[in-house]
């Protein structure tokens, strides 16, 4: 697939062929289907893959620059390399941690409210 031809229908996507850390080239070494664009609408870098069916989009880089964190992000989310089960397990573990944190914060909030209102109830009913 000709990347420039595919991007011609999306003029707001600019192909990034290299940068100071050679991230686009290093992504190509990892998997030849990957390429990087800069989205002028969102002002963010995006990683795309020619292996995707329909749309080439894979992910938006959450950092303001392309560096080794981008490579790690792509590798961590690569279904072909890691398998869907491993990624889903990682997502589930992350969601469990968030749920436990939210329950703990709610429990602490309830305790704080009870402590703060205890005196008022005692005063009203004694």
PDB file of C-alpha atoms in Angstrom:
ATOM      1  CA  UNK A   1       0.000   0.000   0.000  1.00  0.00           C
ATOM      2  CA  UNK A   2       1.350   3.418  -0.925  1.00  0.00           C
ATOM      3  CA  UNK A   3       1.260   5.448   2.290  1.00  0.00           C
ATOM      4  CA  UNK A   4       1.350   8.833   0.552  1.00  0.00           C
ATOM      5  CA  UNK A   5      -1.626   7.802  -1.608  1.00  0.00           C
ATOM      6  CA  UNK A   6      -3.583   6.664   1.460  1.00  0.00           C
ATOM      7  CA  UNK A   7      -2.787   9.940   3.259  1.00  0.00           C
ATOM      8  CA  UNK A   8      -3.775  12.064   0.260  1.00  0.00           C
ATOM      9  CA  UNK A   9      -7.413  11.711   1.324  1.00  0.00           C
ATOM     10  CA  UNK A  10      -6.477  13.080   4.763  1.00  0.00           C
ATOM     11  CA  UNK A  11      -4.581  16.352   4.164  1.00  0.00           C
ATOM     12  CA  UNK A  12      -4.429  17.051   7.916  1.00  0.00           C
ATOM     13  CA  UNK A  13      -2.104  14.019   8.371  1.00  0.00           C
ATOM     14  CA  UNK A  14       1.549  14.719   7.640  1.00  0.00           C
ATOM     15  CA  UNK A  15       3.860  11.737   7.198  1.00  0.00           C
ATOM     16  CA  UNK A  16       6.825  11.847   9.582  1.00  0.00           C
ATOM     17  CA  UNK A  17       9.731  10.059   7.961  1.00  0.00           C
ATOM     18  CA  UNK A  18      12.326  10.751  10.639  1.00  0.00           C
ATOM     19  CA  UNK A  19      13.069  12.677  13.794  1.00  0.00           C
ATOM     20  CA  UNK A  20      16.066  13.256  16.030  1.00  0.00           C
ATOM     21  CA  UNK A  21      15.630   9.854  17.740  1.00  0.00           C
ATOM     22  CA  UNK A  22      14.812   8.065  14.463  1.00  0.00           C
ATOM     23  CA  UNK A  23      11.530   6.777  15.921  1.00  0.00           C
ATOM     24  CA  UNK A  24       9.751   6.296  12.558  1.00  0.00           C
ATOM     25  CA  UNK A  25      12.697   4.252  11.279  1.00  0.00           C
ATOM     26  CA  UNK A  26      12.886   2.212  14.499  1.00  0.00           C
ATOM     27  CA  UNK A  27       9.159   1.472  14.294  1.00  0.00           C
ATOM     28  CA  UNK A  28       9.677   0.275  10.703  1.00  0.00           C
ATOM     29  CA  UNK A  29      12.460  -2.032  11.937  1.00  0.00           C
ATOM     30  CA  UNK A  30      10.111  -3.443  14.572  1.00  0.00           C
ATOM     31  CA  UNK A  31       7.268  -3.935  12.079  1.00  0.00           C
ATOM     32  CA  UNK A  32       7.429  -2.800   8.466  1.00  0.00           C
ATOM     33  CA  UNK A  33       3.706  -1.955   8.435  1.00  0.00           C
ATOM     34  CA  UNK A  34       4.025   0.891  10.980  1.00  0.00           C
ATOM     35  CA  UNK A  35       4.355   4.544  10.050  1.00  0.00           C
ATOM     36  CA  UNK A  36       4.053   7.825  11.943  1.00  0.00           C
ATOM     37  CA  UNK A  37       2.008  10.902  11.063  1.00  0.00           C
ATOM     38  CA  UNK A  38       1.453  14.267  12.673  1.00  0.00           C
ATOM     39  CA  UNK A  39      -2.224  15.179  12.917  1.00  0.00           C
ATOM     40  CA  UNK A  40      -2.504  18.947  12.381  1.00  0.00           C
ATOM     41  CA  UNK A  41      -6.069  18.983  13.737  1.00  0.00           C
ATOM     42  CA  UNK A  42      -5.209  17.451  17.114  1.00  0.00           C
ATOM     43  CA  UNK A  43      -1.564  18.603  17.137  1.00  0.00           C
ATOM     44  CA  UNK A  44      -0.565  15.045  18.101  1.00  0.00           C
ATOM     45  CA  UNK A  45       1.564  12.284  16.633  1.00  0.00           C
ATOM     46  CA  UNK A  46      -0.193   9.099  15.592  1.00  0.00           C
ATOM     47  CA  UNK A  47       1.052   5.608  14.784  1.00  0.00           C
ATOM     48  CA  UNK A  48      -0.634   3.869  11.857  1.00  0.00           C
ATOM     49  CA  UNK A  49      -0.276   0.441  10.265  1.00  0.00           C
ATOM     50  CA  UNK A  50      -0.819  -0.623   6.694  1.00  0.00           C
ATOM     51  CA  UNK A  51      -1.840  -4.067   8.036  1.00  0.00           C
ATOM     52  CA  UNK A  52      -5.036  -2.657   9.542  1.00  0.00           C
ATOM     53  CA  UNK A  53      -8.170  -3.364   7.559  1.00  0.00           C
ATOM     54  CA  UNK A  54     -10.105  -0.269   6.506  1.00  0.00           C
ATOM     55  CA  UNK A  55      -8.410   2.386   8.605  1.00  0.00           C
ATOM     56  CA  UNK A  56      -4.642   2.532   9.229  1.00  0.00           C
ATOM     57  CA  UNK A  57      -4.930   4.233  12.643  1.00  0.00           C
ATOM     58  CA  UNK A  58      -3.396   2.391  15.627  1.00  0.00           C
ATOM     59  CA  UNK A  59      -2.868   4.903  18.407  1.00  0.00           C
ATOM     60  CA  UNK A  60      -2.313   8.529  19.320  1.00  0.00           C
ATOM     61  CA  UNK A  61       1.028   9.202  20.985  1.00  0.00           C
ATOM     62  CA  UNK A  62       0.221  10.741  24.400  1.00  0.00           C
ATOM     63  CA  UNK A  63       3.504  12.662  24.498  1.00  0.00           C
ATOM     64  CA  UNK A  64       4.439  15.942  22.796  1.00  0.00           C
ATOM     65  CA  UNK A  65       7.414  14.379  21.063  1.00  0.00           C
ATOM     66  CA  UNK A  66       8.472  11.103  19.528  1.00  0.00           C
ATOM     67  CA  UNK A  67      10.943   9.258  21.722  1.00  0.00           C
ATOM     68  CA  UNK A  68      11.612   5.767  23.099  1.00  0.00           C
ATOM     69  CA  UNK A  69       8.353   5.905  25.101  1.00  0.00           C
ATOM     70  CA  UNK A  70       6.527   5.720  21.776  1.00  0.00           C
ATOM     71  CA  UNK A  71       8.344   2.495  20.904  1.00  0.00           C
ATOM     72  CA  UNK A  72       7.464   0.980  24.283  1.00  0.00           C
ATOM     73  CA  UNK A  73       3.825   2.035  23.875  1.00  0.00           C
ATOM     74  CA  UNK A  74       3.591   0.368  20.474  1.00  0.00           C
ATOM     75  CA  UNK A  75       5.285  -2.828  21.681  1.00  0.00           C
ATOM     76  CA  UNK A  76       3.063  -3.028  24.769  1.00  0.00           C
ATOM     77  CA  UNK A  77      -0.085  -2.813  22.623  1.00  0.00           C
ATOM     78  CA  UNK A  78       1.075  -4.994  19.730  1.00  0.00           C
ATOM     79  CA  UNK A  79      -1.473  -7.801  19.400  1.00  0.00           C
ATOM     80  CA  UNK A  80       0.604  -9.641  16.801  1.00  0.00           C
ATOM     81  CA  UNK A  81       3.639  -9.848  19.092  1.00  0.00           C
ATOM     82  CA  UNK A  82       2.009 -10.247  22.524  1.00  0.00           C
ATOM     83  CA  UNK A  83      -1.314 -11.858  21.732  1.00  0.00           C
ATOM     84  CA  UNK A  84      -4.787 -10.660  22.570  1.00  0.00           C
ATOM     85  CA  UNK A  85      -5.058 -12.672  25.820  1.00  0.00           C
ATOM     86  CA  UNK A  86      -1.996 -11.022  27.367  1.00  0.00           C
ATOM     87  CA  UNK A  87      -3.217  -7.534  26.499  1.00  0.00           C
ATOM     88  CA  UNK A  88      -6.731  -8.209  27.789  1.00  0.00           C
ATOM     89  CA  UNK A  89      -5.286  -9.671  31.012  1.00  0.00           C
ATOM     90  CA  UNK A  90      -3.157  -6.526  31.459  1.00  0.00           C
ATOM     91  CA  UNK A  91      -6.193  -4.289  30.871  1.00  0.00           C
ATOM     92  CA  UNK A  92      -8.270  -6.307  33.359  1.00  0.00           C
ATOM     93  CA  UNK A  93      -5.527  -6.070  36.003  1.00  0.00           C
ATOM     94  CA  UNK A  94      -5.290  -2.322  35.464  1.00  0.00           C
ATOM     95  CA  UNK A  95      -9.070  -1.933  35.752  1.00  0.00           C
ATOM     96  CA  UNK A  96      -9.085  -3.986  38.983  1.00  0.00           C
ATOM     97  CA  UNK A  97      -6.451  -1.668  40.476  1.00  0.00           C
ATOM     98  CA  UNK A  98      -8.528   1.373  39.527  1.00  0.00           C
ATOM     99  CA  UNK A  99     -11.663  -0.205  41.017  1.00  0.00           C
ATOM    100  CA  UNK A 100      -9.873  -1.004  44.300  1.00  0.00           C
ATOM    101  CA  UNK A 101      -8.497   2.540  44.447  1.00  0.00           C
ATOM    102  CA  UNK A 102     -11.958   4.029  43.850  1.00  0.00           C
ATOM    103  CA  UNK A 103     -13.521   1.810  46.559  1.00  0.00           C
ATOM    104  CA  UNK A 104     -10.765   2.774  49.011  1.00  0.00           C
ATOM    105  CA  UNK A 105     -11.223   6.487  48.252  1.00  0.00           C
ATOM    106  CA  UNK A 106     -15.019   6.189  48.674  1.00  0.00           C
ATOM    107  CA  UNK A 107     -14.599   4.334  51.971  1.00  0.00           C
ATOM    108  CA  UNK A 108     -12.203   7.030  53.212  1.00  0.00           C
ATOM    109  CA  UNK A 109     -14.642   9.753  52.133  1.00  0.00           C
ATOM    110  CA  UNK A 110     -17.513   8.071  54.008  1.00  0.00           C
ATOM    111  CA  UNK A 111     -15.354   7.808  57.131  1.00  0.00           C
ATOM    112  CA  UNK A 112     -14.381  11.480  56.863  1.00  0.00           C
ATOM    113  CA  UNK A 113     -18.030  12.555  56.510  1.00  0.00           C
ATOM    114  CA  UNK A 114     -19.017  10.376  59.479  1.00  0.00           C
ATOM    115  CA  UNK A 115     -16.252  11.883  61.616  1.00  0.00           C
ATOM    116  CA  UNK A 116     -17.188  15.420  60.631  1.00  0.00           C
ATOM    117  CA  UNK A 117     -20.926  14.968  61.271  1.00  0.00           C
ATOM    118  CA  UNK A 118     -20.679  12.791  64.393  1.00  0.00           C
ATOM    119  CA  UNK A 119     -20.451  15.764  66.753  1.00  0.00           C
ATOM    120  CA  UNK A 120     -23.506  17.438  65.182  1.00  0.00           C
ATOM    121  CA  UNK A 121     -25.659  14.310  65.571  1.00  0.00           C
ATOM    122  CA  UNK A 122     -24.505  13.751  69.128  1.00  0.00           C
ATOM    123  CA  UNK A 123     -25.320  17.357  70.025  1.00  0.00           C
ATOM    124  CA  UNK A 124     -28.770  17.162  68.404  1.00  0.00           C
ATOM    125  CA  UNK A 125     -29.857  13.913  70.038  1.00  0.00           C
ATOM    126  CA  UNK A 126     -28.320  14.179  73.518  1.00  0.00           C
TER     127      UNK A 126
END
